[in-house]
Coordinates of N, CA, C and O in Angstrom, one line a residue:
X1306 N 97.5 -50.0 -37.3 CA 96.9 -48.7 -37.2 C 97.9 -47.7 -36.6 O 98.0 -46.5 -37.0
X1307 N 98.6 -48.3 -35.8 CA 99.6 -46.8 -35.2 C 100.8 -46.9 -36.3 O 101.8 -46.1 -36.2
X1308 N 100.7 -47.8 -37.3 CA 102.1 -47.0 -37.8 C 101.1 -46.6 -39.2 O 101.2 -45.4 -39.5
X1309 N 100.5 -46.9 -39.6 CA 99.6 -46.5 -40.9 C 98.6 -45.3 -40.4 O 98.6 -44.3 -41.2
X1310 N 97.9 -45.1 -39.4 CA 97.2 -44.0 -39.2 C 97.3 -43.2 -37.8 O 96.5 -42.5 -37.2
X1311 N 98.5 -43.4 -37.6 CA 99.1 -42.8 -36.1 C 98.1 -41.2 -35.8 O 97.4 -41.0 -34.8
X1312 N 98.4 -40.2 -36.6 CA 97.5 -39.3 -36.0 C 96.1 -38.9 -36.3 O 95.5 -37.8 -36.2
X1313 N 95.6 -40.2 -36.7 CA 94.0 -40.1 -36.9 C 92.8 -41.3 -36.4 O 91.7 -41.7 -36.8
X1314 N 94.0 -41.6 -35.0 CA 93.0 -42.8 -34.4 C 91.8 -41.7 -33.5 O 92.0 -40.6 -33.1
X1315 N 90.7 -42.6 -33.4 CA 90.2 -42.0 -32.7 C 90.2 -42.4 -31.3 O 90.1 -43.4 -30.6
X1316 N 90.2 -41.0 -31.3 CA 90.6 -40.6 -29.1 C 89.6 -41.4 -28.3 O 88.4 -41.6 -28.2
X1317 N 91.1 -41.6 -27.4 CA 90.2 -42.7 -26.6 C 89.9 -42.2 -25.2 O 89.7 -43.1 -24.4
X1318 N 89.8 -41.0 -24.8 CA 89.6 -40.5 -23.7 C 89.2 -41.4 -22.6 O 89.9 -41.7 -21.6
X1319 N 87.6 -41.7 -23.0 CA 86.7 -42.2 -22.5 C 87.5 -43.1 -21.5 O 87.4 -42.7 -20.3
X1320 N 88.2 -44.2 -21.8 CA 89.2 -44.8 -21.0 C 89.4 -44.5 -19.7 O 89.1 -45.3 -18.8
X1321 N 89.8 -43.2 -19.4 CA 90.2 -43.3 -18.4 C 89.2 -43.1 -16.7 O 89.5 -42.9 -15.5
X1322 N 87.6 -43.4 -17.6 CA 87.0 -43.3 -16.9 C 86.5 -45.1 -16.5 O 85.9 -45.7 -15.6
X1323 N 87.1 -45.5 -17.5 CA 86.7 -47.1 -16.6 C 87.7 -47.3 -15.6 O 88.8 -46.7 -15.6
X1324 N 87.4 -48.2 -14.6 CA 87.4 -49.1 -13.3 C 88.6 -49.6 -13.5 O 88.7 -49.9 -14.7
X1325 N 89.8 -49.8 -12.9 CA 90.8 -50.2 -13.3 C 90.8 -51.6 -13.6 O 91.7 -52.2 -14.3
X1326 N 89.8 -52.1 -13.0 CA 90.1 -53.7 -13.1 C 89.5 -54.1 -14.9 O 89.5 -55.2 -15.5
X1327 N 89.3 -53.2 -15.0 CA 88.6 -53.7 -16.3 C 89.7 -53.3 -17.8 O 89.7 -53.6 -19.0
X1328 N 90.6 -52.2 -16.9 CA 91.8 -51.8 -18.5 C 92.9 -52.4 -18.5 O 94.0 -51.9 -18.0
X1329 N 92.7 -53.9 -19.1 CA 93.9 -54.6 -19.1 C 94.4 -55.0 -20.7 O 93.7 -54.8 -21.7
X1330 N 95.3 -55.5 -20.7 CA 95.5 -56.2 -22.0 C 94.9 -56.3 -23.1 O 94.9 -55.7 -24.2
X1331 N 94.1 -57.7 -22.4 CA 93.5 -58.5 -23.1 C 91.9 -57.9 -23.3 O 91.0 -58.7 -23.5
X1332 N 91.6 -56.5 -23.1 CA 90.0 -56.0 -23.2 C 90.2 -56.0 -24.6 O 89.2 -56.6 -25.1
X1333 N 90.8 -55.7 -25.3 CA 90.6 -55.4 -27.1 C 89.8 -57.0 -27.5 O 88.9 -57.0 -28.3
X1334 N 90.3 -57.8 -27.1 CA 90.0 -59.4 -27.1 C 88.4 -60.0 -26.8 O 87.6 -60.8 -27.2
X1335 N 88.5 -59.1 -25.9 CA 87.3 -59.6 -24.9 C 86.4 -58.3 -25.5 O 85.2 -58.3 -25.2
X1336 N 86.8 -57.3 -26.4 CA 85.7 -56.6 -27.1 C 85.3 -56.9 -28.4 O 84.2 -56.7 -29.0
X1337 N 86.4 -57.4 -28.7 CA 86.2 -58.6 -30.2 C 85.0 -59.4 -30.0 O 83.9 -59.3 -30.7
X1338 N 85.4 -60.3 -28.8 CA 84.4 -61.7 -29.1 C 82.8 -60.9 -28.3 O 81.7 -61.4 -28.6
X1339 N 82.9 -60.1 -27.8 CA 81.9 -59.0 -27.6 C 80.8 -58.9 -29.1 O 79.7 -59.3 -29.5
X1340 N 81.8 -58.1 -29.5 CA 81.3 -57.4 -30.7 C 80.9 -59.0 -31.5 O 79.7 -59.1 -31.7
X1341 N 81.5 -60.0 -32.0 CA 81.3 -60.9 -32.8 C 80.0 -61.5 -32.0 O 78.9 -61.2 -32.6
X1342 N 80.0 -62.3 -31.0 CA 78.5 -62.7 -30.4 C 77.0 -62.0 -30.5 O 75.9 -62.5 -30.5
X1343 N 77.4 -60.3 -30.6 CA 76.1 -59.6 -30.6 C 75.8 -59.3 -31.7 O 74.6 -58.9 -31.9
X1344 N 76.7 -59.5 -33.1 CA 76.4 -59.4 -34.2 C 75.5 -60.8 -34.6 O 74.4 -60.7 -35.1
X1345 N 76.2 -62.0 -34.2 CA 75.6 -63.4 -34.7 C 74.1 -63.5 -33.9 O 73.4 -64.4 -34.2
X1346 N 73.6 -62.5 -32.9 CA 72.0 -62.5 -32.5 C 72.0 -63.0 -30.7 O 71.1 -63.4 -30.1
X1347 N 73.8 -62.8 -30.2 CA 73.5 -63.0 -28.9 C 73.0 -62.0 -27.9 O 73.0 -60.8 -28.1
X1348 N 72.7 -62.6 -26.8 CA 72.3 -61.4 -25.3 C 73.3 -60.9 -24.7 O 74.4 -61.6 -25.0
X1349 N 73.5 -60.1 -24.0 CA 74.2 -60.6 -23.1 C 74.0 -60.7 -21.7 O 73.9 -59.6 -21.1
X1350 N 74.1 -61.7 -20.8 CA 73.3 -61.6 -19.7 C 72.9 -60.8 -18.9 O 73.6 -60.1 -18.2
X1351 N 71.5 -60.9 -18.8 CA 70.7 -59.7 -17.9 C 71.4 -58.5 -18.4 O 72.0 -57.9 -17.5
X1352 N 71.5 -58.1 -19.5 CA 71.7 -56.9 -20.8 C 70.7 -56.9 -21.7 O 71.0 -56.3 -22.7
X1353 N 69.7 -57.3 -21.8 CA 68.7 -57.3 -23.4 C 68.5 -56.1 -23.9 O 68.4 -55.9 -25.1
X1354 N 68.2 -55.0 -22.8 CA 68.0 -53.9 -24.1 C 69.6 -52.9 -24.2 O 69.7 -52.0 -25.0
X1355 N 70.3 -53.1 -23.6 CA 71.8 -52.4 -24.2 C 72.4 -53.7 -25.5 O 73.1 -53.2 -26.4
X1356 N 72.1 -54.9 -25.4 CA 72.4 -55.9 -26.4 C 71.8 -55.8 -27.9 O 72.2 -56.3 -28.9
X1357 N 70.6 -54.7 -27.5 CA 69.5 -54.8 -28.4 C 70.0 -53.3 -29.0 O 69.7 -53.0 -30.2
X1358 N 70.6 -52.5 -28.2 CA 70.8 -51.2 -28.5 C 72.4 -51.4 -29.2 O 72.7 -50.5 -30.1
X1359 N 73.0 -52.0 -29.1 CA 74.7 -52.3 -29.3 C 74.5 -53.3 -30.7 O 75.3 -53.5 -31.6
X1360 N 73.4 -53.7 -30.7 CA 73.7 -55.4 -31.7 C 73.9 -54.6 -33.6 O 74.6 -55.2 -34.5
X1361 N 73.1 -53.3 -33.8 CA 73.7 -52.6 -34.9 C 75.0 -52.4 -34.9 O 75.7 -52.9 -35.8
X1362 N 75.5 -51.6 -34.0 CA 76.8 -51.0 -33.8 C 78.4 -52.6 -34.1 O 79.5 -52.6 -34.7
X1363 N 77.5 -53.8 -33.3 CA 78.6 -54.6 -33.5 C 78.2 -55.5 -34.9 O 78.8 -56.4 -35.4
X1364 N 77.2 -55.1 -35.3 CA 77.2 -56.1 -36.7 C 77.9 -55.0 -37.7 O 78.4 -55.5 -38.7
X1365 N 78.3 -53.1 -37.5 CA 79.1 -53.0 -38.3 C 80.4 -52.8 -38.3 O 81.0 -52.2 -39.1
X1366 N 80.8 -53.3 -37.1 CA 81.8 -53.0 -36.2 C 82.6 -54.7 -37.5 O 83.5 -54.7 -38.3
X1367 N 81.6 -55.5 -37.1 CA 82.3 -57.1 -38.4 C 82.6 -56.8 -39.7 O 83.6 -57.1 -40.4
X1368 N 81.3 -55.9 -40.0 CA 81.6 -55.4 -41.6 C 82.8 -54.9 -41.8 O 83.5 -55.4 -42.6
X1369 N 83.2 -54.0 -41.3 CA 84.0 -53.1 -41.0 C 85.4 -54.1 -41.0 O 86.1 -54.1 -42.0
X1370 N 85.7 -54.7 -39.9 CA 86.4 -55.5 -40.1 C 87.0 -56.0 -40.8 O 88.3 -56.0 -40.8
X1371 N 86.0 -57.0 -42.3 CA 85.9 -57.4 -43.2 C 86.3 -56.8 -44.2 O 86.9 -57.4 -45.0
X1372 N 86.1 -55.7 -44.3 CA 86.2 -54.2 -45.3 C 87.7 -54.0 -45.1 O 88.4 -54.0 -46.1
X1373 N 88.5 -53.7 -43.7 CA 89.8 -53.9 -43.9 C 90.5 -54.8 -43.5 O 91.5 -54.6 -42.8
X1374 N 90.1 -56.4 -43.7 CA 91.0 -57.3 -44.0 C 90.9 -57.4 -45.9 O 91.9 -57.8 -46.5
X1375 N 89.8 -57.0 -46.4 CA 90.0 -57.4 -47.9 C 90.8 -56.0 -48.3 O 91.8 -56.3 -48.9
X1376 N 90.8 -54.8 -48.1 CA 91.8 -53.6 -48.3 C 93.2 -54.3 -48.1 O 94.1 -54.2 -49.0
X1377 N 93.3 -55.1 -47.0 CA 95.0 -55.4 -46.2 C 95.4 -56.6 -47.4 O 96.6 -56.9 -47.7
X1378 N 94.2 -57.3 -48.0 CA 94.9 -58.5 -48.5 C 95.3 -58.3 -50.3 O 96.1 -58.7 -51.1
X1379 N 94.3 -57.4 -50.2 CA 94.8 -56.3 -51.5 C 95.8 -55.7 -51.5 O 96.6 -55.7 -52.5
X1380 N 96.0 -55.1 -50.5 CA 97.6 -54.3 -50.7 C 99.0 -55.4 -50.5 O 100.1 -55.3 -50.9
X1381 N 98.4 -56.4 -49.8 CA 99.4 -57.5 -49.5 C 99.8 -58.1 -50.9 O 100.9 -58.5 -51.1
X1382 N 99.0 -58.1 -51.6 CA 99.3 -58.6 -53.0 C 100.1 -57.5 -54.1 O 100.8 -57.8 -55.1
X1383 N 99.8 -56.2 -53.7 CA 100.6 -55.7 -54.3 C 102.2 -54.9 -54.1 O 103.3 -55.0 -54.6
X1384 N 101.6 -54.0 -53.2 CA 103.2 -53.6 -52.6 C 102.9 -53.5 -51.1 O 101.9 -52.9 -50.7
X1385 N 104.0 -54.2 -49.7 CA 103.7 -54.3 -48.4 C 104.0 -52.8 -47.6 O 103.7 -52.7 -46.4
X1386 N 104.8 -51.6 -48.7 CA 105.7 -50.5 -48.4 C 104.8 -49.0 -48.4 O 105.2 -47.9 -48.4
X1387 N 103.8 -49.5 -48.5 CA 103.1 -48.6 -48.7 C 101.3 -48.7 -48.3 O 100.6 -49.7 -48.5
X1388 N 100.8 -47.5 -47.9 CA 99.4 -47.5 -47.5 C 98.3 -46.3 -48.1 O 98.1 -45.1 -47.9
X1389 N 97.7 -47.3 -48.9 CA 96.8 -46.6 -50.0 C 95.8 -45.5 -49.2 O 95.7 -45.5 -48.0
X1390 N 95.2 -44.7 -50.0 CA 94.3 -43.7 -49.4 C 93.2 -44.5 -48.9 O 92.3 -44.3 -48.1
X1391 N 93.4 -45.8 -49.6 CA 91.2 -47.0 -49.0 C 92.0 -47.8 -48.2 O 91.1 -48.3 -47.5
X1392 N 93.1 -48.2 -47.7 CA 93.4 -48.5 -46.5 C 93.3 -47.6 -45.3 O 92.7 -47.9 -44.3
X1393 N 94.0 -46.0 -45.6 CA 93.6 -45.4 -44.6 C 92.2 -45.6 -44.0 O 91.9 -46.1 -43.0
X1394 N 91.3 -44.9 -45.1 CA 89.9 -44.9 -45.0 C 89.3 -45.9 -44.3 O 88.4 -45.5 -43.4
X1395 N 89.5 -47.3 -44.5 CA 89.1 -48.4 -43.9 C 89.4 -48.4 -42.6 O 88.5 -48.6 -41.8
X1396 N 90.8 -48.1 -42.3 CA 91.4 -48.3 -40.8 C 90.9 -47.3 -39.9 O 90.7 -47.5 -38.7
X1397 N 90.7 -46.0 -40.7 CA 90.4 -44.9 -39.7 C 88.4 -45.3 -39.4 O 88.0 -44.8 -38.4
X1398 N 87.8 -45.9 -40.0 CA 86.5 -46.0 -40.0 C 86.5 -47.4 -39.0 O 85.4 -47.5 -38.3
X1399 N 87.3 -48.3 -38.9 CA 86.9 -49.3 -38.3 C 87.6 -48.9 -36.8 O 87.3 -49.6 -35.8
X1400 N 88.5 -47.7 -36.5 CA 88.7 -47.4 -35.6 C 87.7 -46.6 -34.8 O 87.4 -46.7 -33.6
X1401 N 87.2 -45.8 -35.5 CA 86.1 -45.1 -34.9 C 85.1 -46.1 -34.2 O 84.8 -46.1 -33.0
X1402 N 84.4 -46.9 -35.3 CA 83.7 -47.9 -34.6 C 84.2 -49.0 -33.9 O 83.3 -49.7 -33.6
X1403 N 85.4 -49.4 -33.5 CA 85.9 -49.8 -32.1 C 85.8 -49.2 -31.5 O 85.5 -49.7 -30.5
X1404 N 86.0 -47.9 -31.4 CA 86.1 -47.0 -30.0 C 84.7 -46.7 -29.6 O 84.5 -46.7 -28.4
X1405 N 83.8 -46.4 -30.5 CA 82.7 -45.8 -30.1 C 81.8 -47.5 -29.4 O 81.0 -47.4 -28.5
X1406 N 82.2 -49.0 -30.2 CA 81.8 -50.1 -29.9 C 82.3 -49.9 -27.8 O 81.5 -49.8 -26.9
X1407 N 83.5 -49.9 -27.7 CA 84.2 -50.1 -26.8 C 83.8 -49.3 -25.3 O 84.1 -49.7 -24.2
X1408 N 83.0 -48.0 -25.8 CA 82.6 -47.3 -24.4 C 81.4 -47.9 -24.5 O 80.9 -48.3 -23.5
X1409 N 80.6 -48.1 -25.7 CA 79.5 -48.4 -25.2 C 79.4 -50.0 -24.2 O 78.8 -50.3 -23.1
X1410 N 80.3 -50.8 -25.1 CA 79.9 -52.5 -24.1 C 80.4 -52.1 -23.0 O 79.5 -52.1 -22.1
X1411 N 81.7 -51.5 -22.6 CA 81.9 -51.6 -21.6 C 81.2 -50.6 -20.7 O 81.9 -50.5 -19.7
X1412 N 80.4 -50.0 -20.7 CA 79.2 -49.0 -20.3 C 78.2 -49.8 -19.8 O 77.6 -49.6 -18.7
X1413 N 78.1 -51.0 -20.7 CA 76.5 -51.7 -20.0 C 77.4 -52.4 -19.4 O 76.7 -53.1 -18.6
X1414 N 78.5 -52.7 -19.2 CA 78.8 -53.9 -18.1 C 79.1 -53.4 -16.8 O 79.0 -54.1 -15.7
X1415 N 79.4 -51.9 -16.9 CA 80.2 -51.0 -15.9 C 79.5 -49.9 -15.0 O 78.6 -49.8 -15.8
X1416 N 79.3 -49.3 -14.3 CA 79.0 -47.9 -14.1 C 80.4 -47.0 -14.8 O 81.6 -47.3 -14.3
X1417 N 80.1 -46.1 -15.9 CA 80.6 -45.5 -16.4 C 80.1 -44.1 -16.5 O 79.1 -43.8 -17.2
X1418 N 80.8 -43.0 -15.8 CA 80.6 -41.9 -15.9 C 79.8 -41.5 -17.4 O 79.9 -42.2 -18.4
X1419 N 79.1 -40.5 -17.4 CA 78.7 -39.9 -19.0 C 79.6 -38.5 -18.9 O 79.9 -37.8 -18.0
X1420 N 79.7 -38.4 -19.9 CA 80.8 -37.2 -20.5 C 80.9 -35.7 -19.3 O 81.7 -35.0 -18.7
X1421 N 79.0 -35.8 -19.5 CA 78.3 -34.4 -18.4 C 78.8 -34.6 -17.1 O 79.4 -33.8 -16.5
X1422 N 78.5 -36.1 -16.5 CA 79.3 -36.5 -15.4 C 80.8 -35.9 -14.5 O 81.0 -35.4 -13.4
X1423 N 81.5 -36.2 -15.5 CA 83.1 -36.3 -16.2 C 83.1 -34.5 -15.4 O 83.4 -34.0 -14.4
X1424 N 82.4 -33.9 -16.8 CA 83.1 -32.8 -16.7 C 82.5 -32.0 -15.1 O 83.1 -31.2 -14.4
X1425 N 81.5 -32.5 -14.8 CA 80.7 -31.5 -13.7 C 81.6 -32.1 -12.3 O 81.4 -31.5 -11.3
X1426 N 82.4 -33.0 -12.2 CA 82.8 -34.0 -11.5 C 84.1 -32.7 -11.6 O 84.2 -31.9 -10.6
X1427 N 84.8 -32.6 -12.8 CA 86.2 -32.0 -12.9 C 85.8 -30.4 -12.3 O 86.6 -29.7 -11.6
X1428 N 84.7 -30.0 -12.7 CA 84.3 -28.3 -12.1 C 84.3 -28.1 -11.2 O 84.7 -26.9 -10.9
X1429 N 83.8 -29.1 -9.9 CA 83.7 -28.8 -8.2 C 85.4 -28.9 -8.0 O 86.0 -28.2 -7.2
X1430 N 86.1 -30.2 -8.9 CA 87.3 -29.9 -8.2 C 88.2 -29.0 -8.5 O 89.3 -28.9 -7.9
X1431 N 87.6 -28.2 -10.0 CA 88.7 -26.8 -10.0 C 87.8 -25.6 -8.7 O 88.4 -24.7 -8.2
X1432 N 86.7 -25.8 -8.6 CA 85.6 -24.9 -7.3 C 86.6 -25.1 -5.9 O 87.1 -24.3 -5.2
X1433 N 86.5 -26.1 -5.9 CA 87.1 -26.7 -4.4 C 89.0 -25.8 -4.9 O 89.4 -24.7 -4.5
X1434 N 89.6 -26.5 -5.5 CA 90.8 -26.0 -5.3 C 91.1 -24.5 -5.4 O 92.0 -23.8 -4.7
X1435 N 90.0 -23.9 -6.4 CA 90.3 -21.9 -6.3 C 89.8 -21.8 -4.8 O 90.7 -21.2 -4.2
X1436 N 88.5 -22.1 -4.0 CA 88.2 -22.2 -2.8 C 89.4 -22.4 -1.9 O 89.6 -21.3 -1.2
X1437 N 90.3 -23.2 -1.6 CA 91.2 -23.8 -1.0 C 92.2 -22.4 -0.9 O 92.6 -21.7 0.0
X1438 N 92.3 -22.5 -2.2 CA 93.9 -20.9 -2.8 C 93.1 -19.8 -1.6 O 93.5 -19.4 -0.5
X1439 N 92.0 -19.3 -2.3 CA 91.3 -17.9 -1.6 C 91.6 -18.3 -0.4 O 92.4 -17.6 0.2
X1440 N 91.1 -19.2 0.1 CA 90.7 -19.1 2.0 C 92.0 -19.2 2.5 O 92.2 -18.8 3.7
X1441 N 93.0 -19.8 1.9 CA 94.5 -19.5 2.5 C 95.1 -18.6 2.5 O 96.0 -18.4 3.2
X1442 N 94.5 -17.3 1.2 CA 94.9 -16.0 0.7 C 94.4 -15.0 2.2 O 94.9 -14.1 2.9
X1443 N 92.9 -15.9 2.0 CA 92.2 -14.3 2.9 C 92.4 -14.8 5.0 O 92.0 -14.1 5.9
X1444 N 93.3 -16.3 4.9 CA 93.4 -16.6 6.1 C 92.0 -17.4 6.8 O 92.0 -17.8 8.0
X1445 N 91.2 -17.4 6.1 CA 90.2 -18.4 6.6 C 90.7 -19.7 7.4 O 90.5 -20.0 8.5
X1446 N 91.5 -20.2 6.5 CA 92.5 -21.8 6.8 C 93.5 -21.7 6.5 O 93.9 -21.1 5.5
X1447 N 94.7 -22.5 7.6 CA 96.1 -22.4 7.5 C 96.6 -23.7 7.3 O 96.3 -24.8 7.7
X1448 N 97.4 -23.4 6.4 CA 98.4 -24.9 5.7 C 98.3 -26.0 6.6 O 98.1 -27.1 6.2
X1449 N 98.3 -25.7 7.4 CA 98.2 -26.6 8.7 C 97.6 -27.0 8.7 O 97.8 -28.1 8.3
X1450 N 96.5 -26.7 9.0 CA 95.1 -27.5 8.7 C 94.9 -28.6 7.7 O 94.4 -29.7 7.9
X1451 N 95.2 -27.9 6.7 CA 95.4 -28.6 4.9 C 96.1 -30.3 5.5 O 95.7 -31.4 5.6
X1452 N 97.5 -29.3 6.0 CA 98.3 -31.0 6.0 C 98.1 -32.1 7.3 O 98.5 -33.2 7.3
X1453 N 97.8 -31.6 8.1 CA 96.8 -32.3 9.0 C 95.7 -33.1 8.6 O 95.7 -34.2 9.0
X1454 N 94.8 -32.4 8.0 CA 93.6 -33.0 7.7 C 92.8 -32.8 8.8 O 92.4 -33.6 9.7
X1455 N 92.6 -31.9 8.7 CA 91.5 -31.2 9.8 C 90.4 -31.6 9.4 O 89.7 -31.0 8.5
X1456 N 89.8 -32.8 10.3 CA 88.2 -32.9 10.1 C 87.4 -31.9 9.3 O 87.0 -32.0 8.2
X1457 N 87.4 -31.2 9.9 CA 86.3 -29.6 10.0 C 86.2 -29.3 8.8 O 85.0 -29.1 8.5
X1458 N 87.8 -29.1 7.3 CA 87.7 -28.7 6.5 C 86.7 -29.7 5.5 O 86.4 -29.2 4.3
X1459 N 86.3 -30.8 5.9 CA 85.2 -31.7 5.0 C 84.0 -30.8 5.3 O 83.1 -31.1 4.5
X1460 N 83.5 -29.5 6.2 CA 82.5 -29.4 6.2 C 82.8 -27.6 5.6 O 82.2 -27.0 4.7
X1461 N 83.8 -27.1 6.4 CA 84.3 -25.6 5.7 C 84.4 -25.7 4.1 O 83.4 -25.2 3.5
X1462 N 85.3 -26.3 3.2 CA 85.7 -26.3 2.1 C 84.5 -26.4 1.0 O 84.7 -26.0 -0.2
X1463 N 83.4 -26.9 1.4 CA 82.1 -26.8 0.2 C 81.7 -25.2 0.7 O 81.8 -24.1 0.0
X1464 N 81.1 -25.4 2.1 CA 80.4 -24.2 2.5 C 81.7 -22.8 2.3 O 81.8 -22.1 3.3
X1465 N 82.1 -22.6 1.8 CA 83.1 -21.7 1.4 C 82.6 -21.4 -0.1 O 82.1 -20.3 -0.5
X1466 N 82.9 -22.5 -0.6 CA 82.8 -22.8 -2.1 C 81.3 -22.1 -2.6 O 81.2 -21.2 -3.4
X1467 N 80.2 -22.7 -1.9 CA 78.9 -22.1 -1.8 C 78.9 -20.5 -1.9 O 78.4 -19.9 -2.8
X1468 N 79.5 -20.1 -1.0 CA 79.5 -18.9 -0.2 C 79.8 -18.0 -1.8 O 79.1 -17.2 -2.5
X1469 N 81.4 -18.7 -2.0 CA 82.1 -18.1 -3.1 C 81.6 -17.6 -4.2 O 82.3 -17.1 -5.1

């Protein structure tokens, strides 16, 4: 996929909201045999209704699969130099549903921010930092403080922001 559909994978943002212990290597592996168990009618423990909510998504997450290994074994028979418009199509479609497969399992296994989360999370801290700029502007707080770590500013720096 990165040399056949390089600028039309789908974005994987979501990523950087999982747990670090969880973004290693071998997760593509471990989303595979994921996706293949919930297709064949498994649970996953103490998961039954995200299993039950996922078990569509990974039975077409297989199809899909299926759909471009027979594309791949097709073009393998004819020319290896080239990538047809139903291979793209295939790769870019089985990509989407890895990725969209991939936040969701690893959601029910994880506490995973939601998007609303994410961004309301990123707004207090552009609040807090314009907060920070002003009150050093208007002399409320001095750098000093900042690089100190002045207790106090855990309790100034919202109520400022409030105020703001």
């Amino acid at each position: 996929m990165d040399v056949c559909i390089p600028q039309d994978r789908a974005p994987r943002d979501f990523c950087v909201k999982f747990p670090e212990e969880i973004r290693h290597d071998n997760l593509a592996g471990q989303l595979w045999f994921g996706a293949e168990c919930l297709a064949a009618g498994s649970i996953i423990m103490n998961r039954e209704l995200e299993s039950m909510a996922m078990r569509p998504l990974a039975k077409e997450l297989t199809r899909s699969l299926e759909d471009v290994r027979g594309v791949l074994r097709d073009q393998a028979l004819r020319d290896l130099n080239t990538y047809t418009e139903k291979m793209r199509e295939a790769l870019r479609h089985f990509d989407v549903l890895f990725a969209e497969f991939e936040l969701s399992y690893v959601s029910a296994m994880v506490p995973v921010k939601s998007p609303r989360e994410y961004y309301v999370q990123q707004e207090v801290i552009v609040l807090f930092c314009e907060t920070v700029e002003r009150a050093l502007d208007f002399g409320y707080l001095t750098q000093d403080m900042i690089d100190d770590y002045e207790p106090a500013l855990m309790f100034t720096i919202p109520r400022l922001a409030i105020v703001w």
